[in-house]
mmCIF file of C-alpha atoms in Angstrom:
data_model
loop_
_atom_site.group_PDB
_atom_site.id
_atom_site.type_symbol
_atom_site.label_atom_id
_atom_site.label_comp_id
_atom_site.label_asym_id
_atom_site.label_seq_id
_atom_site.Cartn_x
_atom_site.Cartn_y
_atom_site.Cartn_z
ATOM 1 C CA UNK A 1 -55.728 -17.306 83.734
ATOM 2 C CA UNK A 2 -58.963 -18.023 81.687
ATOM 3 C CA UNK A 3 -60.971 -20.806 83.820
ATOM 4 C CA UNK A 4 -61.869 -22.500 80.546
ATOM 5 C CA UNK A 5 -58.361 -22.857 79.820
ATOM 6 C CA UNK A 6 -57.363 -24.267 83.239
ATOM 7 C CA UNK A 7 -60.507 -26.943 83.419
ATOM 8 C CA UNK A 8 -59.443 -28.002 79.798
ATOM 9 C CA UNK A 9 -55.522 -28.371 80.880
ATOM 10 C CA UNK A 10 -56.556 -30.113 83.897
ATOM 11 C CA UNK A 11 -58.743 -32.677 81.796
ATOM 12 C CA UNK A 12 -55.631 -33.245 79.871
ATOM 13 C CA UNK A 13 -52.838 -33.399 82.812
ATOM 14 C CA UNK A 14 -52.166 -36.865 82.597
ATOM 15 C CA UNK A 15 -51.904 -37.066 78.686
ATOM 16 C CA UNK A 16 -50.090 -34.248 78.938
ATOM 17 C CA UNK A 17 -47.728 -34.966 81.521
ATOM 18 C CA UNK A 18 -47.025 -38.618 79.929
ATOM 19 C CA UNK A 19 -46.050 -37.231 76.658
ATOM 20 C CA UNK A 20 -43.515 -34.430 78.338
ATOM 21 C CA UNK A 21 -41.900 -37.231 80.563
ATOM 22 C CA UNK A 22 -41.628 -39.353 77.118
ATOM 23 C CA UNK A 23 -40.036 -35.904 75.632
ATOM 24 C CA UNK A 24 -37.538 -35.657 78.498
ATOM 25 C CA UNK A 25 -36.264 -39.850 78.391
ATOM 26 C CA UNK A 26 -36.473 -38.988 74.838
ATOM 27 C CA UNK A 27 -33.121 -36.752 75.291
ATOM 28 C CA UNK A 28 -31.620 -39.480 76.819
ATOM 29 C CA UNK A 29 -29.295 -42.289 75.010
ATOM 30 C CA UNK A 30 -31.635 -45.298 73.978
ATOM 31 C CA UNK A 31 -30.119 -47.778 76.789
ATOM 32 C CA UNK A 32 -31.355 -45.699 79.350
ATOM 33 C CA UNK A 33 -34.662 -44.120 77.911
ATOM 34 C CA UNK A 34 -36.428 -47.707 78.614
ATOM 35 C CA UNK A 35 -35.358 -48.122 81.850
ATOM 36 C CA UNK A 36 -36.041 -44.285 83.377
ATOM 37 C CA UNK A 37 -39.494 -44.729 81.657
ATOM 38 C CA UNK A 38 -40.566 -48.220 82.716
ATOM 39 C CA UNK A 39 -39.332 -48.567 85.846
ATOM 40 C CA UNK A 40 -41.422 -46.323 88.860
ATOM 41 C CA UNK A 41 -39.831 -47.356 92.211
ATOM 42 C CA UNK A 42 -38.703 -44.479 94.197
ATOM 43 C CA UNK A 43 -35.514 -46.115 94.697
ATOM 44 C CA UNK A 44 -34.420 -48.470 91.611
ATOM 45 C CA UNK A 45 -35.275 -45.614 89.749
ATOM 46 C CA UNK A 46 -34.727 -42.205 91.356
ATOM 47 C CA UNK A 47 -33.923 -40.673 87.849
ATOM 48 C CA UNK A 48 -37.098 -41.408 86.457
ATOM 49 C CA UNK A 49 -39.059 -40.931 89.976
ATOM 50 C CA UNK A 50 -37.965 -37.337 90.037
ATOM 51 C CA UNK A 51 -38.533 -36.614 86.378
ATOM 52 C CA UNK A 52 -42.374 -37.963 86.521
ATOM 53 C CA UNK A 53 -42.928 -36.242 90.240
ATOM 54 C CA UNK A 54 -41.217 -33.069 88.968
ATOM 55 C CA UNK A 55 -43.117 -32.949 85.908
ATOM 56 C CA UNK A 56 -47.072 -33.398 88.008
ATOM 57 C CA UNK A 57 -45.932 -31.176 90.361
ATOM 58 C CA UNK A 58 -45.059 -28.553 88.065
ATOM 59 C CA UNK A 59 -48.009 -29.104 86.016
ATOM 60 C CA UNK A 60 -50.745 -28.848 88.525
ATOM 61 C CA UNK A 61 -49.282 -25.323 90.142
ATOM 62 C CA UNK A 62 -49.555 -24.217 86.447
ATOM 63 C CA UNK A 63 -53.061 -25.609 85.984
ATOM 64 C CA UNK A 64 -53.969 -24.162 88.655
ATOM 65 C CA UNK A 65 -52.997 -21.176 87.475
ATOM 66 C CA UNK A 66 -51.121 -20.104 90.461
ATOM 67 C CA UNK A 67 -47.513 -18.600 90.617
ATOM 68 C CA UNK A 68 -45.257 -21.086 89.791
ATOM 69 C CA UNK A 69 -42.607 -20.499 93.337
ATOM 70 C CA UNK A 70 -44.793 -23.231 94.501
ATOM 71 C CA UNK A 71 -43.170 -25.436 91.802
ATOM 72 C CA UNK A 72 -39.609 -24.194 92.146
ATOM 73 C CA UNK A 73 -38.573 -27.346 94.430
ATOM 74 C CA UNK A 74 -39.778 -29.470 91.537
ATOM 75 C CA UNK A 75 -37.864 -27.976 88.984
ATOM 76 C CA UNK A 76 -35.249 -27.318 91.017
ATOM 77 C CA UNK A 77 -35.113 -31.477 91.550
ATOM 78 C CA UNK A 78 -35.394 -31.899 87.838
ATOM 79 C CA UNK A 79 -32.592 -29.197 86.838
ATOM 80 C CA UNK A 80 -30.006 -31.418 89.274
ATOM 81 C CA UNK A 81 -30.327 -33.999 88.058
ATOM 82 C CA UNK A 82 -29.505 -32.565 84.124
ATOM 83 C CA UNK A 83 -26.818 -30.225 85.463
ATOM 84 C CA UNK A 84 -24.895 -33.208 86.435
ATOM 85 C CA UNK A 85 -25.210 -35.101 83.268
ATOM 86 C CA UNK A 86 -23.777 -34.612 79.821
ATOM 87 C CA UNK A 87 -25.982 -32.216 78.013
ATOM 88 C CA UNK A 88 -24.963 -29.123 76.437
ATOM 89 C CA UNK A 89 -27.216 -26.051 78.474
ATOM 90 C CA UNK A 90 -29.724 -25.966 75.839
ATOM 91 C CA UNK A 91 -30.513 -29.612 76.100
ATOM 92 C CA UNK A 92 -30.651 -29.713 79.252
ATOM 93 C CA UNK A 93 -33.340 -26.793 79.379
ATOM 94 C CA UNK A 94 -35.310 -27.938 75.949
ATOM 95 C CA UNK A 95 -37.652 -29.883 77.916
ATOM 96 C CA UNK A 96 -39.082 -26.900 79.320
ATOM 97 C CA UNK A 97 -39.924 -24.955 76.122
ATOM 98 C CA UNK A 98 -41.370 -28.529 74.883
ATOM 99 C CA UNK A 99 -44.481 -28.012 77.230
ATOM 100 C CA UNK A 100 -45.347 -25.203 75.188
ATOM 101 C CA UNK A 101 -45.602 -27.917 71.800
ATOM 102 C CA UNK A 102 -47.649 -30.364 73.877
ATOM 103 C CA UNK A 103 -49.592 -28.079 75.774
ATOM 104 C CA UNK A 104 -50.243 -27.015 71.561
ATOM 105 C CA UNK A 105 -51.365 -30.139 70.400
ATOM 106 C CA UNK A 106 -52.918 -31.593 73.311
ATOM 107 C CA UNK A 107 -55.298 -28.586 73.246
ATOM 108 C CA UNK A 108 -55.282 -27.396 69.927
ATOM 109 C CA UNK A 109 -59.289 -28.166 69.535
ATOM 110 C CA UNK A 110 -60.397 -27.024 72.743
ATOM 111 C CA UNK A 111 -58.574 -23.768 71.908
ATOM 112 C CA UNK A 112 -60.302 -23.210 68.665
ATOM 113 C CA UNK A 113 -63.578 -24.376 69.731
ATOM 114 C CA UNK A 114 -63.389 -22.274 72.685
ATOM 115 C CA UNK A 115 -61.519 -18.899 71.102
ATOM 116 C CA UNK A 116 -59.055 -19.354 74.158
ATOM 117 C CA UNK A 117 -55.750 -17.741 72.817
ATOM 118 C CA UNK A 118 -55.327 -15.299 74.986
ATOM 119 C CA UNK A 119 -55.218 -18.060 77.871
ATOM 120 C CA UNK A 120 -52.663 -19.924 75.811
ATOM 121 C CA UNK A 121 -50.601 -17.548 75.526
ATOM 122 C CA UNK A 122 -50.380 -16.213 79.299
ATOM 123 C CA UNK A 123 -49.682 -20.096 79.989
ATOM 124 C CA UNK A 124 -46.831 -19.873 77.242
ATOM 125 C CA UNK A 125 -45.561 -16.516 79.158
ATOM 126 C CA UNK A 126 -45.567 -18.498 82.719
ATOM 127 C CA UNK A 127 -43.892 -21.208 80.597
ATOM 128 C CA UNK A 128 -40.821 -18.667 79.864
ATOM 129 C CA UNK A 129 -40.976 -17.653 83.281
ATOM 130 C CA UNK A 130 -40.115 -20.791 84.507
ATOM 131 C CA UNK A 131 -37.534 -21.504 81.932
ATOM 132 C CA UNK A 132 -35.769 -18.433 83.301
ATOM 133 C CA UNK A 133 -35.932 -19.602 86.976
ATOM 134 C CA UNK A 134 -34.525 -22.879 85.572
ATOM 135 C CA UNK A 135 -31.819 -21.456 83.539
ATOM 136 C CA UNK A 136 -30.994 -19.524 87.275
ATOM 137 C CA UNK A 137 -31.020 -23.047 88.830
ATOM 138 C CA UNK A 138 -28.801 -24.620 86.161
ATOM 139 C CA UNK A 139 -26.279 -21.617 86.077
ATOM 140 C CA UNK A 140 -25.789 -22.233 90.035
ATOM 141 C CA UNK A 141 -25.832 -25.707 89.699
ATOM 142 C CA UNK A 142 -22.744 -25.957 87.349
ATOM 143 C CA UNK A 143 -20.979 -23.331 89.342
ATOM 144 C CA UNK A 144 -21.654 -25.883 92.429
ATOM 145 C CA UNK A 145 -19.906 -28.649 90.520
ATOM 146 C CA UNK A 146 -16.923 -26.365 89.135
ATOM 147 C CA UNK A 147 -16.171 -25.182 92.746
ATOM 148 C CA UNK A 148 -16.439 -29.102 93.418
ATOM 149 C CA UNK A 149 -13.770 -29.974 90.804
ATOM 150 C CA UNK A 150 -11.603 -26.730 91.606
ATOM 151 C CA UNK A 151 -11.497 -28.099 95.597
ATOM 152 C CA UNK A 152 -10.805 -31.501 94.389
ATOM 153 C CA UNK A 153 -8.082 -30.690 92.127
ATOM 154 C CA UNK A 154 -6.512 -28.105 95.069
ATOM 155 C CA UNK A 155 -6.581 -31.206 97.651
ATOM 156 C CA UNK A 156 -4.887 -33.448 95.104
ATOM 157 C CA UNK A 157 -2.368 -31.000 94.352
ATOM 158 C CA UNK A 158 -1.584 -30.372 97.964
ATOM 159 C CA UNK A 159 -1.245 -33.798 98.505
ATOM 160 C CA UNK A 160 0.999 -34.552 95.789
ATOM 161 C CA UNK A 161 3.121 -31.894 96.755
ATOM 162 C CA UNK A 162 3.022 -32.685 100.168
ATOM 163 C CA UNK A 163 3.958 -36.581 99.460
ATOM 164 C CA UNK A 164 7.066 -35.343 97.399
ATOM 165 C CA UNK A 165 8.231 -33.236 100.912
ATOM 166 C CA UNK A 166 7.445 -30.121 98.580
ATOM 167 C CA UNK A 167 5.086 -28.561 101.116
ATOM 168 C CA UNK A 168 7.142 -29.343 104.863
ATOM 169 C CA UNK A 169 7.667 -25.185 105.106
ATOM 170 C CA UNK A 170 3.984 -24.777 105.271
ATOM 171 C CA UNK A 171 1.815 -25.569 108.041
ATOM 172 C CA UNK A 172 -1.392 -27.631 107.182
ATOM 173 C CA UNK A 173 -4.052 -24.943 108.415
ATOM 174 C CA UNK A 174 -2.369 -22.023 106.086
ATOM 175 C CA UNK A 175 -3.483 -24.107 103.129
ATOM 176 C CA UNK A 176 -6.881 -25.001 102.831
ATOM 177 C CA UNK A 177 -7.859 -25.748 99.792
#
């Protein structure tokens, strides 16, 4: 990547990283949104603590300009945590592809004064590069959680069964749900 570009995006981490966690609470129901963005403890807050770790960590490998496996564990914390809540797929993966709009806007002079499009859009390319890692993450993420519910609902059925002297002709260990 063009080192112009990366000293320029590194000027701007912070602003930039502040206005994608605000674009990721955002998404969120407006009860919540104040809380995950205000509070910072590790622990009251572990929503919001992995959302604004996730989101530096993820920035400065692609600052850096480096492959973006590095940052894998911090999307992979940050896709969890939507694959468990109530968003469609493409909500929960928007606030990737809204880097690209801030990255835009938070460096829209620097790239004209500078003639730096070229280095914009290789950082847009990484960009969809990690939205299809995430998308990979996501997919096995929900599958994790069907399996979850599938096992739960085979225990409970075996139970049920079991309390109604429906299963006494089969031994414990042959069904394993």
């Amino acid at each position: 990547m063009d080192r112009k570009f990366t000293e320029i995006l590194a000027a701007k981490k912070s602003t930039i990283s502040k206005r994608w966690l605000e674009m990721i609470i955002a998404s969120y129901p407006n009860d919540n949104s104040g809380f995950l963005m205000n509070q910072k403890d590790r622990f009251s807050n572990p929503v919001g603590y992995t959302f604004s770790t996730g989101i530096d960590g993820i920035l400065e490998v692609l600052a850096k300009g480096e492959d973006f496996a590095e940052s894998v564990q911090f999307l992979n914390d940050i896709i969890r945590v939507r694959a468990v809540q109530d968003f469609t797929p493409a909500k929960a993966m928007a606030f990737i592809f809204q880097l690209k709009t801030i990255v835009r806007e938070e460096l829209e002079k620097e790239i004209r004064q500078n003639q730096i499009y070229g280095a914009l859009l290789e950082f847009e390319s990484k960009i969809d590069d990690l939205a299809l890692t995430a998308f990979d993450i996501y997919v096995k993420c929900r599958e994790q959680i069907y399996e979850l519910r599938t096992d739960e609902l085979k225990r409970m059925t075996f139970t049920l069964l079991k309390k109604a002297n429906l299963m006494s002709e089969i031994p414990d260990q042959e069904f394993e749900p």
